[in-house]
């Protein structure tokens, strides 16, 4: 910046100051008319006029030089930025994009595998549920059509299931027994014995035994 603006024009500015100083002296009262003419002749010397005429061209030349330098610096800056961006893309973004694309493809693949596994699992669950329902229907048909009364009660001593034959033998309706305590249909003197048997079953001790069961009508 110093070379562009202040070096060469300073010399020319000195010439301008000299000319202005001469002009200042011309308008001041002088000692004699002869000196005034000498100063006028001196002020119109080709050297001063040439220096004054050179000033605009000098500034124009310096301005063009500055513009060219600025254009060159700007071009160099843009080229440098392009090179930096290219290497950033080449060394950073391109590998990162490639790695990211790889992980995205892996995630898509795993997601598809998981979706297929979920479909297969749902299919197996449905097949298993159908198999269980089929077995339950077979078991229920067998239980309902058997010639013996059958009852299932929980460890708490409540009826969970009774078949029709069981209800017919004792004279109860199914809804009168389900979720009701088994002690309801026992003789009073047998209640404590049944409770002891239930405790033994909870401990894993099983055995066969017989009980009297009164009908609902006595």
Coordinates of N, CA and C in Angstrom, one line a residue:
X1 N 0.8 -1.2 0.0 CA 0.0 0.0 0.0 C 0.9 1.3 0.0
X2 N 1.9 1.2 0.8 CA 2.8 2.4 0.8 C 3.4 2.7 -0.6
X3 N 3.9 1.6 -1.3 CA 4.5 1.7 -2.6 C 3.5 2.3 -3.6
X4 N 2.2 1.8 -3.5 CA 1.2 2.2 -4.4 C 0.8 3.7 -4.3
X5 N 0.6 4.1 -3.0 CA 0.0 5.4 -2.8 C 1.0 6.6 -2.5
X6 N 2.0 6.3 -1.9 CA 2.8 7.4 -1.3 C 4.2 7.6 -1.8
X7 N 4.7 6.7 -2.5 CA 6.1 6.9 -2.9 C 6.3 7.9 -4.1
X8 N 5.8 7.5 -5.3 CA 6.0 8.3 -6.4 C 5.2 9.6 -6.4
X9 N 3.9 9.6 -6.0 CA 3.2 10.9 -6.0 C 3.7 11.9 -5.0
X10 N 4.4 11.5 -4.0 CA 5.0 12.5 -3.0 C 6.0 13.4 -3.7
X11 N 6.7 12.9 -4.6 CA 7.7 13.7 -5.3 C 7.0 14.7 -6.2
X12 N 5.9 14.3 -6.8 CA 5.2 15.3 -7.7 C 4.4 16.3 -6.8
X13 N 3.9 15.9 -5.6 CA 3.3 16.8 -4.7 C 4.2 17.9 -4.3
X14 N 5.5 17.6 -4.2 CA 6.5 18.6 -3.8 C 6.6 19.7 -5.0
X15 N 6.5 19.2 -6.2 CA 6.6 20.1 -7.3 C 5.3 21.0 -7.3
X16 N 4.2 20.4 -7.0 CA 3.0 21.2 -7.0 C 3.1 22.3 -5.9
X17 N 3.6 21.9 -4.7 CA 3.8 22.9 -3.6 C 4.7 24.0 -4.0
X18 N 5.8 23.6 -4.8 CA 6.7 24.7 -5.3 C 6.0 25.6 -6.2
X19 N 5.1 25.1 -7.1 CA 4.4 26.0 -8.0 C 3.4 26.9 -7.2
X20 N 2.8 26.3 -6.2 CA 1.8 27.1 -5.5 C 2.5 28.2 -4.7
X21 N 3.7 27.8 -4.2 CA 4.5 28.8 -3.4 C 4.9 29.9 -4.3
X22 N 5.3 29.6 -5.6 CA 5.6 30.6 -6.5 C 4.4 31.5 -6.8
X23 N 3.2 30.9 -7.0 CA 2.0 31.7 -7.3 C 1.7 32.6 -6.1
X24 N 1.9 32.1 -4.9 CA 1.7 32.9 -3.7 C 2.6 34.1 -3.7
X25 N 3.8 33.9 -4.1 CA 4.8 35.1 -4.1 C 4.4 36.1 -5.2
X26 N 3.7 35.6 -6.2 CA 3.3 36.5 -7.3 C 2.3 37.5 -6.9
X27 N 1.4 37.0 -6.0 CA 0.3 37.9 -5.6 C 0.6 38.8 -4.4
X28 N 1.8 38.5 -3.8 CA 2.3 39.4 -2.7 C 3.0 40.6 -3.3
X29 N 2.9 41.7 -2.6 CA 3.6 43.0 -3.1 C 5.1 42.7 -3.2
X30 N 5.7 43.0 -4.3 CA 7.1 42.8 -4.6 C 7.9 44.1 -4.5
X31 N 9.1 43.9 -4.4 CA 10.0 45.1 -4.2 C 10.0 45.9 -5.5
X32 N 9.9 45.3 -6.6 CA 10.0 46.0 -7.8 C 9.3 45.3 -9.0
X33 N 9.0 46.1 -10.0 CA 8.2 45.5 -11.1 C 9.0 44.5 -11.8
X34 N 10.3 44.7 -11.9 CA 11.2 43.8 -12.6 C 11.2 42.4 -12.0
X35 N 11.2 42.4 -10.7 CA 11.1 41.1 -10.0 C 9.8 40.4 -10.3
X36 N 8.8 41.1 -10.4 CA 7.5 40.5 -10.7 C 7.5 39.9 -12.1
X37 N 8.0 40.5 -13.1 CA 8.1 39.9 -14.4 C 9.0 38.7 -14.4
X38 N 10.0 38.7 -13.6 CA 10.9 37.6 -13.5 C 10.2 36.4 -12.9
X39 N 9.4 36.7 -11.9 CA 8.7 35.6 -11.3 C 7.6 35.0 -12.2
X40 N 7.0 35.9 -13.0 CA 6.0 35.4 -14.0 C 6.6 34.5 -15.0
X41 N 7.8 35.0 -15.5 CA 8.5 34.2 -16.5 C 8.9 32.8 -15.9
X42 N 9.3 32.9 -14.6 CA 9.8 31.7 -13.9 C 8.6 30.7 -13.7
X43 N 7.5 31.3 -13.4 CA 6.3 30.4 -13.1 C 5.8 29.7 -14.4
X44 N 6.1 30.3 -15.5 CA 5.6 29.7 -16.8 C 6.7 28.8 -17.4
X45 N 7.7 28.5 -16.7 CA 8.7 27.7 -17.2 C 8.2 26.3 -17.6
X46 N 8.7 25.7 -18.7 CA 8.2 24.4 -19.1 C 8.3 23.3 -18.1
X47 N 9.4 23.4 -17.2 CA 9.6 22.4 -16.2 C 8.4 22.3 -15.2
X48 N 8.0 23.4 -14.7 CA 6.8 23.4 -13.8 C 5.6 22.9 -14.5
X49 N 5.3 23.4 -15.7 CA 4.1 23.1 -16.4 C 4.1 21.6 -16.7
X50 N 5.3 21.1 -17.1 CA 5.3 19.6 -17.4 C 5.1 18.8 -16.1
X51 N 5.6 19.3 -15.0 CA 5.4 18.6 -13.7 C 3.9 18.5 -13.4
X52 N 3.3 19.7 -13.5 CA 1.8 19.8 -13.2 C 1.0 18.9 -14.2
X53 N 1.4 18.8 -15.4 CA 0.7 18.0 -16.4 C 0.9 16.5 -16.1
X54 N 2.0 16.2 -15.5 CA 2.4 14.8 -15.3 C 1.6 14.2 -14.1
X55 N 1.1 15.1 -13.2 CA 0.5 14.6 -12.0 C -0.7 13.7 -12.3
X56 N -1.7 14.1 -13.1 CA -2.9 13.2 -13.3 C -2.5 11.8 -13.9
X57 N -1.5 11.9 -14.9 CA -1.1 10.6 -15.5 C -0.4 9.7 -14.4
X58 N 0.4 10.4 -13.5 CA 1.0 9.6 -12.5 C 0.0 8.9 -11.6
X59 N -1.0 9.7 -11.2 CA -2.0 9.1 -10.3 C -2.8 8.0 -11.0
X60 N -3.1 8.2 -12.3 CA -3.8 7.2 -13.1 C -2.9 5.9 -13.2
X61 N -1.6 6.1 -13.5 CA -0.8 4.9 -13.6 C -0.7 4.2 -12.3
X62 N -0.6 4.9 -11.2 CA -0.5 4.3 -9.8 C -1.8 3.6 -9.5
X63 N -2.9 4.2 -9.9 CA -4.3 3.6 -9.7 C -4.4 2.3 -10.5
X64 N -4.0 2.3 -11.7 CA -4.1 1.1 -12.5 C -3.2 0.0 -12.0
X65 N -2.0 0.4 -11.5 CA -1.1 -0.5 -10.9 C -1.8 -1.1 -9.6
X66 N -2.4 -0.3 -8.8 CA -3.1 -0.8 -7.6 C -4.2 -1.7 -8.0
X67 N -5.0 -1.4 -9.0 CA -6.1 -2.2 -9.4 C -5.6 -3.6 -9.9
X68 N -4.5 -3.5 -10.7 CA -4.0 -4.8 -11.2 C -3.5 -5.6 -10.0
X69 N -2.8 -5.0 -9.1 CA -2.3 -5.7 -7.9 C -3.5 -6.3 -7.1
X70 N -4.6 -5.5 -7.0 CA -5.7 -6.0 -6.2 C -6.4 -7.1 -7.0
X71 N -6.5 -7.0 -8.3 CA -7.1 -8.1 -9.1 C -6.3 -9.4 -9.0
X72 N -4.9 -9.2 -9.0 CA -4.1 -10.4 -8.9 C -4.2 -11.0 -7.5
X73 N -4.2 -10.2 -6.5 CA -4.4 -10.7 -5.1 C -5.7 -11.4 -4.9
X74 N -6.8 -10.8 -5.5 CA -8.1 -11.4 -5.4 C -8.1 -12.7 -6.1
X75 N -7.5 -12.8 -7.3 CA -7.5 -14.0 -8.1 C -6.7 -15.1 -7.3
X76 N -5.6 -14.7 -6.8 CA -4.8 -15.6 -6.0 C -5.5 -16.1 -4.8
X77 N -6.3 -15.2 -4.1 CA -7.1 -15.6 -3.0 C -8.2 -16.6 -3.4
X78 N -8.9 -16.3 -4.5 CA -9.9 -17.2 -4.9 C -9.3 -18.6 -5.3
X79 N -8.2 -18.5 -6.0 CA -7.5 -19.8 -6.4 C -7.1 -20.6 -5.1
X80 N -6.6 -19.9 -4.1 CA -6.2 -20.5 -2.9 C -7.4 -21.2 -2.2
X81 N -8.5 -20.4 -2.1 CA -9.7 -20.9 -1.5 C -10.2 -22.2 -2.2
X82 N -10.2 -22.1 -3.6 CA -10.6 -23.3 -4.4 C -9.7 -24.5 -4.1
X83 N -8.4 -24.3 -4.0 CA -7.5 -25.4 -3.7 C -7.8 -25.9 -2.3
X84 N -8.0 -25.0 -1.3 CA -8.3 -25.5 0.0 C -9.6 -26.3 0.1
X85 N -10.6 -25.7 -0.6 CA -11.9 -26.4 -0.6 C -11.8 -27.8 -1.3
X86 N -11.0 -27.8 -2.3 CA -10.8 -29.1 -3.0 C -10.2 -30.2 -2.1
X87 N -9.1 -29.7 -1.4 CA -8.4 -30.7 -0.5 C -9.3 -31.1 0.7
X88 N -10.1 -30.1 1.2 CA -11.0 -30.4 2.2 C -12.0 -31.5 1.8
X89 N -12.6 -31.2 0.6 CA -13.5 -32.2 0.0 C -12.8 -33.6 -0.2
X90 N -11.6 -33.5 -0.8 CA -10.9 -34.7 -1.1 C -10.5 -35.5 0.1
X91 N -10.0 -34.8 1.2 CA -9.5 -35.5 2.3 C -10.4 -35.7 3.5
X92 N -11.5 -34.9 3.5 CA -12.4 -34.9 4.6 C -13.8 -35.4 4.2
X93 N -14.4 -34.6 3.4 CA -15.9 -34.8 3.1 C -16.1 -36.1 2.2
X94 N -15.2 -36.3 1.3 CA -15.4 -37.5 0.4 C -15.2 -38.8 1.2
X95 N -14.2 -38.9 2.1 CA -14.1 -40.2 2.9 C -15.3 -40.2 3.9
X96 N -15.6 -39.1 4.5 CA -16.7 -39.1 5.4 C -18.0 -39.5 4.7
X97 N -18.2 -38.9 3.5 CA -19.5 -39.3 2.8 C -19.5 -40.7 2.4
X98 N -18.4 -41.3 2.0 CA -18.3 -42.7 1.7 C -18.6 -43.5 2.9
X99 N -18.0 -43.2 4.0 CA -18.2 -43.9 5.3 C -19.6 -43.8 5.7
X100 N -20.2 -42.6 5.6 CA -21.6 -42.4 6.0 C -22.5 -43.2 5.1
X101 N -22.2 -43.3 3.8 CA -23.0 -44.0 2.9 C -22.9 -45.5 3.2
X102 N -21.8 -46.0 3.6 CA -21.6 -47.4 4.0 C -22.4 -47.7 5.2
X103 N -22.4 -46.8 6.3 CA -23.2 -47.1 7.5 C -24.7 -47.0 7.2
X104 N -25.1 -46.1 6.3 CA -26.5 -46.0 6.0 C -27.0 -47.3 5.3
X105 N -26.1 -47.8 4.4 CA -26.5 -49.1 3.7 C -26.5 -50.2 4.7
X106 N -25.6 -50.2 5.7 CA -25.6 -51.3 6.7 C -26.9 -51.2 7.5
X107 N -27.3 -49.9 7.9 CA -28.5 -49.8 8.7 C -29.7 -50.2 7.9
X108 N -29.7 -49.9 6.6 CA -30.9 -50.3 5.8 C -30.9 -51.8 5.7
X109 N -29.8 -52.4 5.6 CA -29.7 -53.9 5.5 C -30.2 -54.5 6.8
X110 N -29.7 -54.0 7.9 CA -30.1 -54.5 9.2 C -31.6 -54.3 9.5
X111 N -32.1 -53.1 9.0 CA -33.5 -52.8 9.2 C -34.3 -53.8 8.4
X112 N -33.9 -54.1 7.2 CA -34.6 -55.1 6.4 C -34.5 -56.5 7.0
X113 N -33.4 -56.9 7.5 CA -33.2 -58.2 8.2 C -34.1 -58.2 9.4
X114 N -34.2 -57.1 10.2 CA -35.0 -57.1 11.4 C -36.5 -57.2 11.0
X115 N -36.9 -56.5 9.9 CA -38.2 -56.5 9.5 C -38.6 -57.9 9.0
X116 N -37.7 -58.6 8.3 CA -38.0 -60.0 7.9 C -38.1 -60.9 9.1
X117 N -37.1 -60.7 10.0 CA -37.2 -61.5 11.2 C -38.5 -61.3 12.0
X118 N -38.9 -60.1 12.1 CA -40.2 -59.8 12.7 C -41.4 -60.5 12.0
X119 N -41.3 -60.4 10.7 CA -42.4 -61.1 9.9 C -42.4 -62.6 10.2
X120 N -41.2 -63.2 10.2 CA -41.0 -64.6 10.5 C -41.5 -65.0 11.9
X121 N -41.1 -64.1 12.8 CA -41.5 -64.3 14.2 C -43.0 -64.3 14.4
X122 N -43.7 -63.3 13.8 CA -45.1 -63.1 13.8 C -45.8 -64.4 13.2
X123 N -45.2 -64.8 12.1 CA -45.7 -66.0 11.5 C -45.7 -67.3 12.4
X124 N -44.5 -67.4 13.0 CA -44.3 -68.5 14.0 C -45.2 -68.4 15.2
X125 N -45.4 -67.2 15.7 CA -46.3 -67.0 16.8 C -47.7 -67.3 16.4
X126 N -48.1 -66.9 15.2 CA -49.5 -67.2 14.8 C -49.7 -68.7 14.6
X127 N -48.6 -69.4 14.0 CA -48.7 -70.8 13.8 C -48.8 -71.5 15.2
X128 N -48.0 -71.0 16.1 CA -48.0 -71.6 17.5 C -49.4 -71.4 18.2
X129 N -49.9 -70.2 18.0 CA -51.2 -69.9 18.6 C -52.3 -70.8 18.0
X130 N -52.3 -71.0 16.7 CA -53.2 -71.9 16.0 C -53.1 -73.3 16.6
X131 N -51.8 -73.7 16.8 CA -51.6 -75.1 17.3 C -52.1 -75.2 18.7
X132 N -51.9 -74.2 19.5 CA -52.4 -74.2 20.9 C -53.9 -74.2 20.9
X133 N -54.5 -73.3 20.0 CA -56.0 -73.3 20.0 C -56.5 -74.7 19.5
X134 N -55.8 -75.3 18.6 CA -56.3 -76.6 18.1 C -56.2 -77.6 19.2
X135 N -55.1 -77.6 20.0 CA -54.9 -78.5 21.1 C -55.9 -78.3 22.2
X136 N -56.2 -77.0 22.4 CA -57.2 -76.6 23.4 C -58.6 -77.1 23.0
X137 N -58.9 -76.9 21.8 CA -60.2 -77.4 21.3 C -60.3 -78.9 21.4
X138 N -59.2 -79.6 21.1 CA -59.2 -81.1 21.2 C -59.3 -81.5 22.6
X139 N -58.6 -80.8 23.5 CA -58.6 -81.1 24.9 C -60.0 -80.8 25.5
X140 N -60.6 -79.7 25.1 CA -61.9 -79.3 25.6 C -63.0 -80.3 25.1
X141 N -62.8 -80.7 23.9 CA -63.8 -81.7 23.3 C -63.7 -83.0 24.1
X142 N -62.4 -83.4 24.3 CA -62.2 -84.6 25.1 C -62.8 -84.6 26.5
X143 N -62.5 -83.4 27.1 CA -63.0 -83.3 28.5 C -64.5 -83.2 28.6
X144 N -65.1 -82.4 27.7 CA -66.5 -82.3 27.7 C -67.3 -83.6 27.4
X145 N -66.7 -84.4 26.6 CA -67.4 -85.6 26.1 C -67.0 -86.9 27.0
X146 N -66.1 -86.7 28.0 CA -65.7 -87.8 28.8 C -66.9 -88.2 29.7
X147 N -66.9 -89.4 30.2 CA -68.0 -89.9 31.0 C -67.8 -89.7 32.5
X148 N -66.7 -89.0 32.9 CA -66.4 -88.8 34.3 C -66.4 -87.3 34.5
X149 N -66.7 -86.9 35.8 CA -66.7 -85.5 36.1 C -65.2 -85.1 36.3
X150 N -64.9 -83.9 35.8 CA -63.6 -83.3 35.9 C -63.6 -81.9 36.4
X151 N -62.8 -81.6 37.4 CA -62.7 -80.2 37.9 C -61.2 -79.9 38.1
X152 N -60.9 -78.6 37.8 CA -59.6 -78.1 38.0 C -59.7 -76.9 39.0
X153 N -58.9 -76.9 40.0 CA -58.9 -75.8 40.9 C -57.5 -75.3 41.1
X154 N -57.4 -74.0 41.5 CA -56.1 -73.3 41.7 C -55.5 -73.7 43.0
X155 N -54.2 -73.2 43.2 CA -53.5 -73.5 44.5 C -54.2 -72.7 45.7
X156 N -55.0 -71.7 45.3 CA -55.7 -70.9 46.3 C -57.0 -71.7 46.7
X157 N -57.3 -72.8 46.0 CA -58.5 -73.5 46.3 C -59.8 -73.1 45.6
X158 N -59.7 -72.4 44.5 CA -60.8 -71.9 43.7 C -61.0 -72.7 42.4
X159 N -62.2 -73.0 42.1 CA -62.5 -73.7 40.8 C -62.1 -72.9 39.6
X160 N -61.3 -73.4 38.7 CA -60.9 -72.8 37.5 C -61.7 -73.4 36.3
X161 N -62.0 -74.7 36.4 CA -62.7 -75.3 35.3 C -63.5 -76.5 35.9
X162 N -64.7 -76.7 35.3 CA -65.5 -77.9 35.6 C -66.2 -78.3 34.3
X163 N -66.3 -79.7 34.1 CA -67.0 -80.1 32.9 C -68.5 -80.3 33.2
X164 N -69.3 -80.6 32.2 CA -70.7 -80.8 32.3 C -71.0 -82.0 33.2
X165 N -70.3 -83.1 33.1 CA -70.6 -84.3 33.9 C -70.4 -84.0 35.4
X166 N -69.4 -83.2 35.7 CA -69.1 -82.9 37.1 C -70.3 -82.1 37.6
X167 N -70.8 -81.1 36.8 CA -71.9 -80.3 37.3 C -73.2 -81.2 37.4
X168 N -73.4 -82.1 36.5 CA -74.5 -83.0 36.6 C -74.5 -83.9 37.8
X169 N -73.3 -84.4 38.1 CA -73.2 -85.3 39.3 C -73.6 -84.6 40.6
X170 N -73.1 -83.3 40.7 CA -73.3 -82.6 41.9 C -74.5 -81.7 41.9
X171 N -75.1 -81.6 40.8 CA -76.4 -80.8 40.7 C -76.2 -79.3 40.7
X172 N -75.0 -78.8 40.3 CA -74.7 -77.4 40.2 C -74.7 -76.9 38.7
X173 N -74.9 -75.6 38.5 CA -74.6 -75.1 37.2 C -73.1 -74.6 37.2
X174 N -72.6 -74.6 36.0 CA -71.2 -74.2 35.8 C -70.8 -72.9 36.5
X175 N -71.7 -71.9 36.2 CA -71.4 -70.5 36.7 C -71.5 -70.5 38.3
X176 N -72.1 -71.5 38.9 CA -72.2 -71.5 40.3 C -70.9 -72.0 41.0
X177 N -70.0 -72.6 40.2 CA -68.8 -73.2 40.7 C -67.5 -72.4 40.3
X178 N -67.5 -71.9 39.1 CA -66.3 -71.2 38.6 C -65.9 -70.0 39.5
X179 N -64.6 -70.0 39.9 CA -64.1 -68.9 40.7 C -64.6 -69.0 42.2
X180 N -65.3 -70.1 42.5 CA -65.8 -70.3 43.9 C -64.8 -71.2 44.6
X181 N -64.7 -71.1 45.9 CA -63.8 -72.0 46.6 C -64.4 -73.5 46.6
X182 N -63.5 -74.4 46.5 CA -63.9 -75.8 46.5 C -64.5 -76.2 47.8
X183 N -64.1 -75.5 48.9 CA -64.7 -75.9 50.2 C -66.2 -75.7 50.3
X184 N -66.7 -75.0 49.3 CA -68.2 -74.7 49.2 C -68.9 -76.1 49.0
X185 N -68.3 -77.0 48.4 CA -69.0 -78.3 48.0 C -68.6 -79.4 48.9
X186 N -67.8 -79.2 49.9 CA -67.2 -80.2 50.8 C -68.1 -80.4 52.1
X187 N -68.0 -81.5 52.7 CA -68.5 -81.6 54.0 C -67.6 -80.8 55.0
X188 N -68.2 -80.3 56.0 CA -67.4 -79.4 56.9 C -66.2 -80.1 57.5
X189 N -66.4 -81.4 57.9 CA -65.4 -82.1 58.5 C -64.2 -82.4 57.6
X190 N -64.4 -82.3 56.3 CA -63.3 -82.6 55.3 C -62.5 -81.3 54.9
X191 N -63.0 -80.2 55.3 CA -62.3 -78.9 54.8 C -60.9 -78.9 55.2
X192 N -60.5 -79.1 56.5 CA -59.2 -79.0 57.0 C -58.3 -80.0 56.3
X193 N -58.8 -81.2 56.0 CA -58.0 -82.2 55.3 C -57.7 -81.8 53.9
X194 N -58.6 -81.2 53.2 CA -58.3 -80.7 51.9 C -57.3 -79.6 51.9
X195 N -57.4 -78.7 52.9 CA -56.4 -77.6 53.0 C -55.0 -78.2 53.2
X196 N -54.9 -79.3 54.0 CA -53.6 -79.9 54.2 C -53.0 -80.5 52.9
X197 N -54.0 -81.1 52.1 CA -53.6 -81.7 50.8 C -53.1 -80.6 49.8
X198 N -53.7 -79.5 49.9 CA -53.3 -78.4 49.0 C -51.9 -77.9 49.4
X199 N -51.6 -77.8 50.7 CA -50.3 -77.4 51.1 C -49.3 -78.4 50.7
X200 N -49.6 -79.6 50.7 CA -48.6 -80.6 50.3 C -48.4 -80.5 48.8
X201 N -49.4 -80.2 48.0 CA -49.2 -80.1 46.6 C -48.4 -78.9 46.3
X202 N -48.5 -77.8 47.0 CA -47.7 -76.6 46.8 C -46.2 -76.9 47.0
X203 N -45.9 -77.8 48.0 CA -44.6 -78.3 48.2 C -44.1 -79.3 47.2
X204 N -44.9 -79.7 46.3 CA -44.5 -80.7 45.3 C -44.9 -82.1 45.7
X205 N -45.6 -82.3 46.7 CA -46.0 -83.7 47.2 C -47.4 -84.0 46.6
X206 N -47.4 -85.0 45.7 CA -48.7 -85.4 45.1 C -49.1 -86.8 45.5
X207 N -50.4 -87.1 45.5 CA -50.8 -88.5 45.9 C -52.3 -88.6 45.4
X208 N -52.7 -89.8 45.3 CA -54.1 -90.1 45.0 C -55.0 -90.3 46.2
X209 N -56.2 -89.7 46.2 CA -57.1 -89.9 47.4 C -58.5 -89.7 46.9
X210 N -59.4 -90.1 47.8 CA -60.9 -90.1 47.5 C -61.6 -89.2 48.5
X211 N -62.6 -88.5 48.1 CA -63.4 -87.7 49.0 C -64.9 -87.9 48.7
X212 N -65.7 -87.7 49.7 CA -67.1 -87.6 49.5 C -67.5 -86.2 49.1
X213 N -68.4 -86.1 48.2 CA -68.9 -84.8 47.7 C -70.4 -84.8 47.8
X214 N -71.0 -84.0 48.6 CA -72.5 -83.9 48.6 C -73.1 -83.2 47.4
X215 N -74.2 -83.7 46.9 CA -74.9 -83.0 45.9 C -75.5 -81.7 46.4
X216 N -75.9 -80.8 45.5 CA -76.4 -79.5 46.0 C -77.8 -79.7 46.7
X217 N -78.5 -80.7 46.3 CA -79.8 -81.0 47.0 C -79.7 -81.8 48.2
X218 N -78.4 -82.1 48.6 CA -78.2 -82.9 49.8 C -77.9 -84.3 49.6

